[in-house]
Structure formats: structure tokens, C-alpha cells
XYZ file of N, CA and C in Angstrom:
447
model
N -91.576 -241.140 -131.310
C -91.777 -240.412 -130.198
C -92.129 -241.291 -129.129
N -92.254 -242.775 -129.417
C -92.553 -243.517 -128.500
C -91.117 -243.706 -127.935
N -89.746 -243.930 -128.804
C -88.668 -244.005 -128.598
C -88.089 -243.196 -127.528
N -88.533 -241.897 -127.716
C -88.270 -240.614 -126.949
C -88.403 -240.632 -125.719
N -89.915 -240.989 -125.529
C -90.837 -241.597 -124.269
C -89.593 -242.242 -123.432
N -89.718 -243.502 -123.844
C -89.112 -244.566 -123.188
C -87.675 -244.288 -122.802
N -87.307 -243.739 -123.506
C -85.418 -243.058 -123.303
C -85.408 -242.005 -121.882
N -86.651 -240.930 -121.728
C -86.866 -240.285 -120.546
C -87.414 -240.993 -119.453
N -88.270 -241.979 -119.654
C -88.975 -243.211 -118.437
C -87.360 -243.732 -117.647
N -86.449 -244.283 -118.700
C -85.440 -244.821 -118.226
C -84.108 -244.021 -118.051
N -84.219 -242.757 -117.842
C -83.400 -241.971 -116.865
C -83.354 -242.276 -115.333
N -81.909 -242.050 -114.683
C -82.003 -242.121 -113.692
C -82.968 -241.097 -112.706
N -83.006 -241.699 -111.578
C -84.194 -240.644 -110.735
C -83.413 -239.310 -110.705
N -82.200 -239.289 -110.009
C -81.607 -237.977 -109.912
C -82.297 -236.795 -111.134
N -82.199 -237.364 -112.454
C -82.188 -236.812 -113.813
C -83.826 -236.536 -114.071
N -84.322 -237.246 -113.603
C -86.064 -237.452 -113.658
C -86.500 -236.412 -112.669
N -85.839 -235.954 -111.447
C -86.550 -234.812 -110.573
C -85.921 -233.307 -111.573
N -84.355 -233.231 -111.960
C -84.125 -232.292 -112.284
C -85.254 -231.862 -113.397
N -85.463 -233.047 -114.376
C -86.078 -232.822 -115.690
C -87.975 -232.034 -115.319
N -87.968 -233.015 -114.323
C -89.266 -232.268 -113.969
C -89.504 -230.923 -112.790
N -88.733 -230.786 -112.274
C -88.440 -229.357 -111.992
C -88.246 -228.512 -112.569
N -87.620 -228.280 -113.385
C -86.921 -227.343 -114.585
C -88.086 -227.290 -115.325
N -89.334 -228.426 -115.829
C -90.336 -228.074 -116.080
C -91.529 -227.559 -115.386
N -91.451 -227.828 -114.149
C -92.224 -227.018 -113.158
C -92.051 -225.491 -113.402
N -90.639 -225.302 -113.024
C -90.412 -224.154 -112.549
C -90.301 -223.155 -114.094
N -90.304 -223.426 -115.410
C -90.750 -223.117 -116.525
C -91.962 -223.190 -116.662
N -92.985 -223.888 -116.193
C -94.386 -223.685 -115.900
C -94.633 -222.210 -115.286
N -94.124 -221.956 -114.393
C -94.385 -220.840 -112.946
C -93.284 -219.724 -113.726
N -92.320 -219.545 -114.088
C -91.970 -218.363 -115.101
C -92.755 -218.075 -116.006
N -93.145 -218.822 -117.152
C -94.271 -218.292 -118.047
C -95.035 -217.683 -117.819
N -95.755 -218.459 -116.561
C -97.333 -217.828 -115.996
C -96.988 -216.176 -115.520
N -95.827 -216.324 -114.485
C -95.801 -214.876 -114.150
C -95.173 -213.950 -115.427
N -94.535 -214.225 -116.295
C -94.038 -213.244 -117.452
C -95.258 -213.073 -118.300
N -96.581 -213.977 -118.615
C -97.454 -214.023 -119.052
C -98.588 -212.962 -118.236
N -98.607 -212.917 -117.166
C -99.777 -211.939 -116.239
C -98.931 -210.361 -116.597
N -97.621 -210.565 -116.135
C -96.737 -209.315 -116.040
C -96.758 -208.717 -117.084
N -96.546 -208.920 -118.093
C -97.079 -208.497 -119.683
C -98.124 -208.443 -119.909
N -99.081 -209.095 -119.925
C -100.399 -208.593 -120.051
C -101.209 -207.322 -119.392
N -100.377 -207.410 -118.093
C -101.099 -206.157 -117.204
C -100.115 -205.451 -117.057
N -98.828 -205.030 -118.125
C -98.213 -204.062 -117.749
C -98.044 -202.908 -117.237
N -99.284 -202.454 -117.836
C -99.750 -201.185 -117.112
C -100.148 -201.044 -115.584
N -100.840 -202.073 -115.100
C -100.880 -201.781 -113.850
C -99.881 -202.060 -112.851
N -98.788 -202.951 -113.401
C -97.709 -203.024 -112.424
C -96.904 -201.734 -112.569
N -96.852 -201.012 -114.122
C -96.009 -199.906 -113.607
C -96.907 -198.727 -113.126
N -97.915 -198.707 -113.217
C -98.695 -197.777 -112.034
C -98.765 -198.022 -110.515
N -98.847 -199.269 -110.493
C -98.400 -199.016 -108.687
C -97.052 -198.761 -108.314
N -96.117 -199.117 -109.292
C -94.699 -198.793 -109.206
C -94.449 -197.511 -108.987
N -94.838 -196.747 -110.195
C -94.672 -195.270 -109.927
C -95.495 -194.886 -108.493
N -96.574 -195.412 -108.446
C -96.922 -194.523 -107.122
C -96.612 -194.778 -105.981
N -96.171 -195.996 -105.803
C -95.093 -196.236 -104.517
C -93.850 -195.761 -104.434
N -93.374 -195.354 -105.560
C -92.082 -194.975 -105.941
C -92.234 -193.181 -105.561
N -92.970 -192.849 -106.172
C -93.461 -191.547 -105.875
C -93.621 -190.964 -104.334
N -94.482 -192.069 -103.603
C -94.713 -191.595 -102.531
C -93.563 -191.758 -101.602
N -92.167 -192.729 -101.977
C -91.341 -193.361 -101.559
C -90.161 -192.058 -101.653
N -90.184 -191.484 -103.188
C -89.041 -190.557 -103.337
C -89.566 -189.168 -102.192
N -90.911 -188.843 -102.281
C -91.147 -187.667 -101.261
C -90.990 -187.666 -99.911
N -91.077 -189.179 -99.610
C -91.190 -189.724 -97.771
C -89.624 -189.488 -97.659
N -88.253 -189.977 -98.871
C -87.082 -189.864 -98.017
C -86.749 -188.716 -98.077
N -87.318 -187.310 -99.103
C -86.672 -186.086 -98.886
C -87.625 -185.560 -97.873
N -89.154 -185.973 -97.142
C -89.167 -185.136 -95.926
C -88.539 -185.618 -94.755
N -88.298 -186.866 -95.107
C -87.374 -187.539 -93.683
C -85.806 -186.796 -94.243
N -84.998 -186.549 -94.999
C -83.849 -186.335 -94.903
C -83.797 -184.546 -94.487
N -85.320 -183.924 -94.613
C -85.407 -182.466 -94.032
C -85.563 -182.825 -92.420
N -86.528 -183.974 -91.917
C -86.797 -184.049 -90.535
C -85.449 -184.408 -89.804
N -85.211 -185.770 -90.218
C -84.067 -186.498 -89.312
C -82.789 -186.802 -90.124
N -82.683 -186.471 -91.357
C -81.303 -186.840 -92.063
C -81.834 -188.243 -93.050
N -81.000 -188.903 -93.778
C -81.044 -189.889 -94.333
C -80.904 -191.211 -93.839
N -81.969 -191.955 -93.771
C -81.667 -193.108 -92.965
C -81.978 -194.174 -94.250
N -80.733 -195.221 -93.922
C -80.824 -195.943 -95.597
C -81.703 -197.321 -95.622
N -82.019 -197.564 -94.487
C -83.213 -198.298 -94.181
C -84.540 -197.903 -94.253
N -84.515 -196.800 -94.186
C -86.038 -196.152 -94.422
C -85.832 -196.057 -96.077
N -84.759 -195.884 -96.934
C -84.880 -195.690 -98.390
C -85.231 -197.048 -98.861
N -84.520 -198.381 -98.163
C -84.768 -199.446 -98.726
C -86.283 -200.032 -98.477
N -86.494 -199.542 -97.513
C -88.373 -199.818 -97.374
C -89.189 -199.451 -98.748
N -88.842 -198.663 -99.349
C -89.453 -197.925 -100.550
C -89.318 -198.987 -101.597
N -88.065 -199.962 -101.770
C -88.069 -200.961 -102.633
C -88.777 -201.981 -102.139
N -88.771 -202.564 -101.037
C -89.435 -203.763 -100.261
C -91.007 -203.159 -100.605
N -91.417 -202.324 -100.505
C -93.048 -201.787 -100.751
C -93.425 -201.829 -102.129
N -92.469 -201.694 -102.555
C -92.736 -201.882 -104.286
C -92.804 -203.299 -104.830
N -91.741 -203.750 -104.172
C -92.355 -205.599 -104.648
C -92.942 -206.051 -103.499
N -93.564 -205.693 -102.553
C -94.593 -206.463 -101.841
C -95.913 -205.847 -103.067
N -95.788 -204.879 -103.053
C -97.226 -204.266 -103.910
C -97.482 -204.758 -105.089
N -96.393 -205.175 -105.644
C -96.132 -206.123 -106.746
C -96.275 -207.603 -106.941
N -96.136 -207.915 -105.783
C -96.524 -209.554 -105.662
C -97.942 -209.592 -105.147
N -99.065 -208.704 -104.207
C -100.175 -208.334 -103.891
C -100.491 -208.129 -105.443
N -100.119 -207.429 -106.252
C -100.990 -207.248 -107.463
C -101.064 -208.849 -108.465
N -99.756 -208.936 -108.517
C -99.368 -210.240 -108.968
C -100.580 -211.451 -108.747
N -100.730 -211.490 -107.339
C -101.703 -212.624 -106.919
C -103.077 -212.275 -107.601
N -103.419 -211.193 -107.227
C -105.066 -210.628 -107.542
C -105.088 -210.964 -109.093
N -104.392 -210.224 -109.798
C -104.653 -210.649 -111.220
C -104.165 -211.959 -111.622
N -103.486 -213.088 -110.741
C -103.573 -214.334 -111.209
C -104.756 -215.246 -110.785
N -105.528 -214.461 -109.862
C -107.028 -215.085 -109.444
C -108.002 -214.902 -110.178
N -107.964 -213.264 -110.831
C -108.586 -212.409 -112.197
C -108.558 -213.455 -113.270
N -107.571 -213.871 -113.639
C -107.364 -214.540 -114.919
C -108.120 -216.032 -114.361
N -107.744 -216.732 -113.525
C -108.228 -217.896 -113.004
C -109.657 -218.147 -113.100
N -110.453 -217.187 -112.361
C -111.867 -217.304 -112.271
C -112.854 -216.401 -113.171
N -111.604 -215.876 -114.317
C -112.601 -214.953 -115.187
C -113.305 -213.943 -114.673
N -112.647 -213.219 -113.552
C -113.664 -211.861 -112.781
C -112.347 -210.680 -113.527
N -113.598 -209.580 -113.776
C -111.946 -208.339 -113.755
C -112.137 -207.449 -113.049
N -112.924 -207.341 -111.732
C -113.389 -206.315 -110.887
C -112.706 -206.580 -109.771
N -111.830 -207.697 -109.290
C -111.163 -207.987 -108.489
C -109.834 -206.833 -108.274
N -108.856 -206.504 -109.273
C -107.841 -205.854 -108.935
C -108.329 -204.510 -108.504
N -109.440 -203.684 -109.367
C -109.589 -202.694 -109.290
C -110.736 -202.284 -107.977
N -110.734 -203.374 -107.106
C -111.522 -203.350 -106.034
C -110.563 -203.108 -104.856
N -109.609 -203.858 -104.757
C -109.043 -204.288 -103.954
C -107.574 -203.297 -103.859
N -106.965 -202.898 -105.390
C -105.517 -202.326 -105.441
C -105.985 -200.821 -105.393
N -106.763 -200.009 -106.294
C -107.167 -198.855 -106.444
C -107.514 -198.199 -105.318
N -108.275 -198.728 -104.353
C -108.604 -197.691 -103.022
C -106.852 -197.527 -102.245
N -106.261 -198.777 -102.324
C -105.141 -198.273 -101.450
C -103.790 -197.335 -102.316
N -104.067 -197.301 -103.571
C -103.152 -196.743 -104.482
C -103.372 -194.620 -104.380
N -105.073 -194.793 -104.025
C -105.476 -193.250 -103.827
C -104.633 -193.038 -102.321
N -104.662 -194.158 -101.342
C -104.121 -193.642 -100.056
C -102.628 -193.524 -100.126
N -101.957 -193.926 -101.076
C -100.580 -193.942 -101.445
C -100.260 -192.536 -102.132
N -101.198 -192.269 -102.886
C -101.454 -190.769 -103.689
C -101.227 -189.799 -102.305
N -102.390 -189.527 -101.637
C -102.639 -189.058 -100.630
C -101.073 -188.701 -99.740
N -100.736 -190.117 -99.562
C -99.348 -190.067 -98.640
C -98.166 -188.989 -99.471
N -98.368 -189.153 -100.789
C -97.122 -189.262 -101.450
C -97.250 -187.476 -101.380
N -98.516 -186.867 -101.481
C -98.960 -185.385 -101.400
C -98.444 -184.997 -100.191
N -98.756 -185.464 -99.087
C -98.620 -184.890 -97.781
C -96.822 -185.269 -97.377
N -96.294 -186.027 -97.920
C -95.381 -186.190 -98.194
C -94.009 -185.361 -99.146
N -95.001 -184.717 -99.762
C -94.373 -183.528 -100.597
C -94.614 -182.370 -100.082
N -95.348 -182.157 -99.123
C -95.754 -180.835 -98.393
C -95.121 -180.848 -97.465
N -94.327 -182.073 -96.681
C -93.350 -182.267 -95.614
C -92.173 -181.781 -96.001
N -91.824 -182.128 -97.360
C -90.456 -181.960 -97.836
C -90.415 -180.616 -98.307
N -91.666 -179.623 -98.531
C -91.602 -178.556 -98.989
C -91.790 -178.359 -100.569
N -92.253 -178.709 -100.984
C -92.762 -178.925 -102.556
C -93.846 -178.442 -102.690
N -94.994 -178.812 -101.753
C -96.246 -178.363 -102.071
C -96.689 -177.189 -100.603
N -96.841 -176.211 -100.737
C -97.454 -175.303 -99.319
C -98.654 -175.825 -99.085
N -98.459 -176.069 -97.493
C -99.356 -176.326 -96.536
C -100.971 -176.150 -96.681
N -100.974 -174.604 -97.281
C -102.409 -174.420 -97.337
C -103.009 -174.668 -98.980
N -102.284 -174.992 -99.623
C -102.515 -175.903 -100.924
C -102.974 -177.432 -100.968
N -101.954 -177.956 -99.972
C -102.449 -179.368 -99.743
C -103.905 -179.503 -99.033
N -104.034 -178.439 -98.227
C -105.752 -178.271 -97.489
C -106.512 -178.364 -98.458
N -106.200 -177.422 -99.472
C -107.282 -177.149 -100.490
C -107.657 -178.245 -101.158
N -106.377 -179.171 -101.582
C -106.562 -180.090 -102.748
C -107.265 -181.316 -101.449
N -107.333 -181.465 -100.131
C -107.663 -182.352 -99.472
C -108.917 -182.309 -99.105
N -109.414 -180.811 -99.119
C -110.925 -179.955 -98.682
C -111.926 -180.551 -99.906
N -111.013 -180.752 -101.302
C -111.706 -181.057 -102.321
C -112.300 -182.338 -102.654
N -111.382 -183.466 -101.787
C -111.906 -184.819 -101.879
C -112.861 -185.158 -101.597
N -113.728 -184.720 -100.446
C -114.829 -184.762 -100.021
C -115.568 -183.827 -99.583
N -115.778 -182.847 -100.657
C -116.373 -181.585 -100.316
C -117.967 -181.596 -99.713
N -118.592 -182.836 -99.911
C -119.887 -183.227 -99.512
C -120.209 -182.959 -97.945
N -119.004 -183.171 -97.335
C -119.081 -182.799 -95.959
C -119.123 -181.662 -95.433
N -118.948 -180.509 -96.361
C -118.688 -179.278 -95.916
C -117.233 -178.474 -95.273
N -117.289 -177.462 -95.432
C -116.192 -176.582 -95.077
C -115.905 -176.822 -93.648
N -114.224 -177.189 -93.620
C -114.051 -177.138 -92.211
C -113.273 -175.928 -91.884
N -113.211 -175.868 -90.593
C -113.162 -174.413 -89.733
C -111.698 -174.863 -89.211
N -110.585 -173.993 -89.886
C -109.201 -173.953 -89.617
C -109.033 -172.607 -88.926
N -108.362 -173.099 -87.643
C -108.221 -172.120 -86.804
C -106.513 -172.014 -86.869
């Protein structure tokens, strides 16, 4: 064991840097893999919600103004941004042993994404406007009925 350690210490500096950086990146990749596999349901849920909103948004956009490639690519960008946000939050949760952070931060935004998907589905013609209004009215029915003219 001591001889192996001495061999590593006697390596040239560039090889030591490569060895140290590969060990560091290996640790980072293992941490990313551990978080994503432990909480894979949350990553899948976030991805599905954002993709659903993006799918109906693209269809509504095609109906309105034709297909726009940059808007379609924004859907993929949004998925990766939300996955990155979720990863950072889950990393903080596991580091500090708290379990409420992801539900408090991510869940409200996912509800808004679902409402946005419903609106986009309505604009694309998959849901009738009356049904969408009925769904949205049932979200906060404690406010009373709204008058639609």
C-alpha cells in the first residue's frame, strides 16, 4: 500500500493534475447519479409536466402562427433548466437533511405549468373554452361564482 502511494506521489505534475481532476469529476458524476436515481420520480414528473405544457404550446403556436423552431427548442431548454433547479434543491435537501424544500419550491410552479398546459390545450382546440373555464372556476370556488358576459 505504501509503495503504491509513493508511486502516485512521484508522478509528474501533469499526471497528478489529470488523476486529481478525474477523481473529482468522478465524485461529482457519482453524486449526480445518486440524486437522480434516488429521486427519479420527481425528475420524471417535472419532465412530463414541462413537456406536456410544451407539446400543447407548440400545437397552439402552430395553429396561431405556424411552427417556430426556436420556440420548440425552448421546451427542451425549459426541461433541462427545471431539472437543474430540481437537482440543486434535492442536493440541498440531502445535504441538510430537510424534506420539505422541493415540495415548497417546485410544486407550486408545477401547478402553474399544468394550468398553462390546460390553457395551451384549449388554445390548440383540444379542450373547449367552457370546460377550461369550469375547471379554472373549481380551483378557487371559495371566491364565489364569476360572471361571464
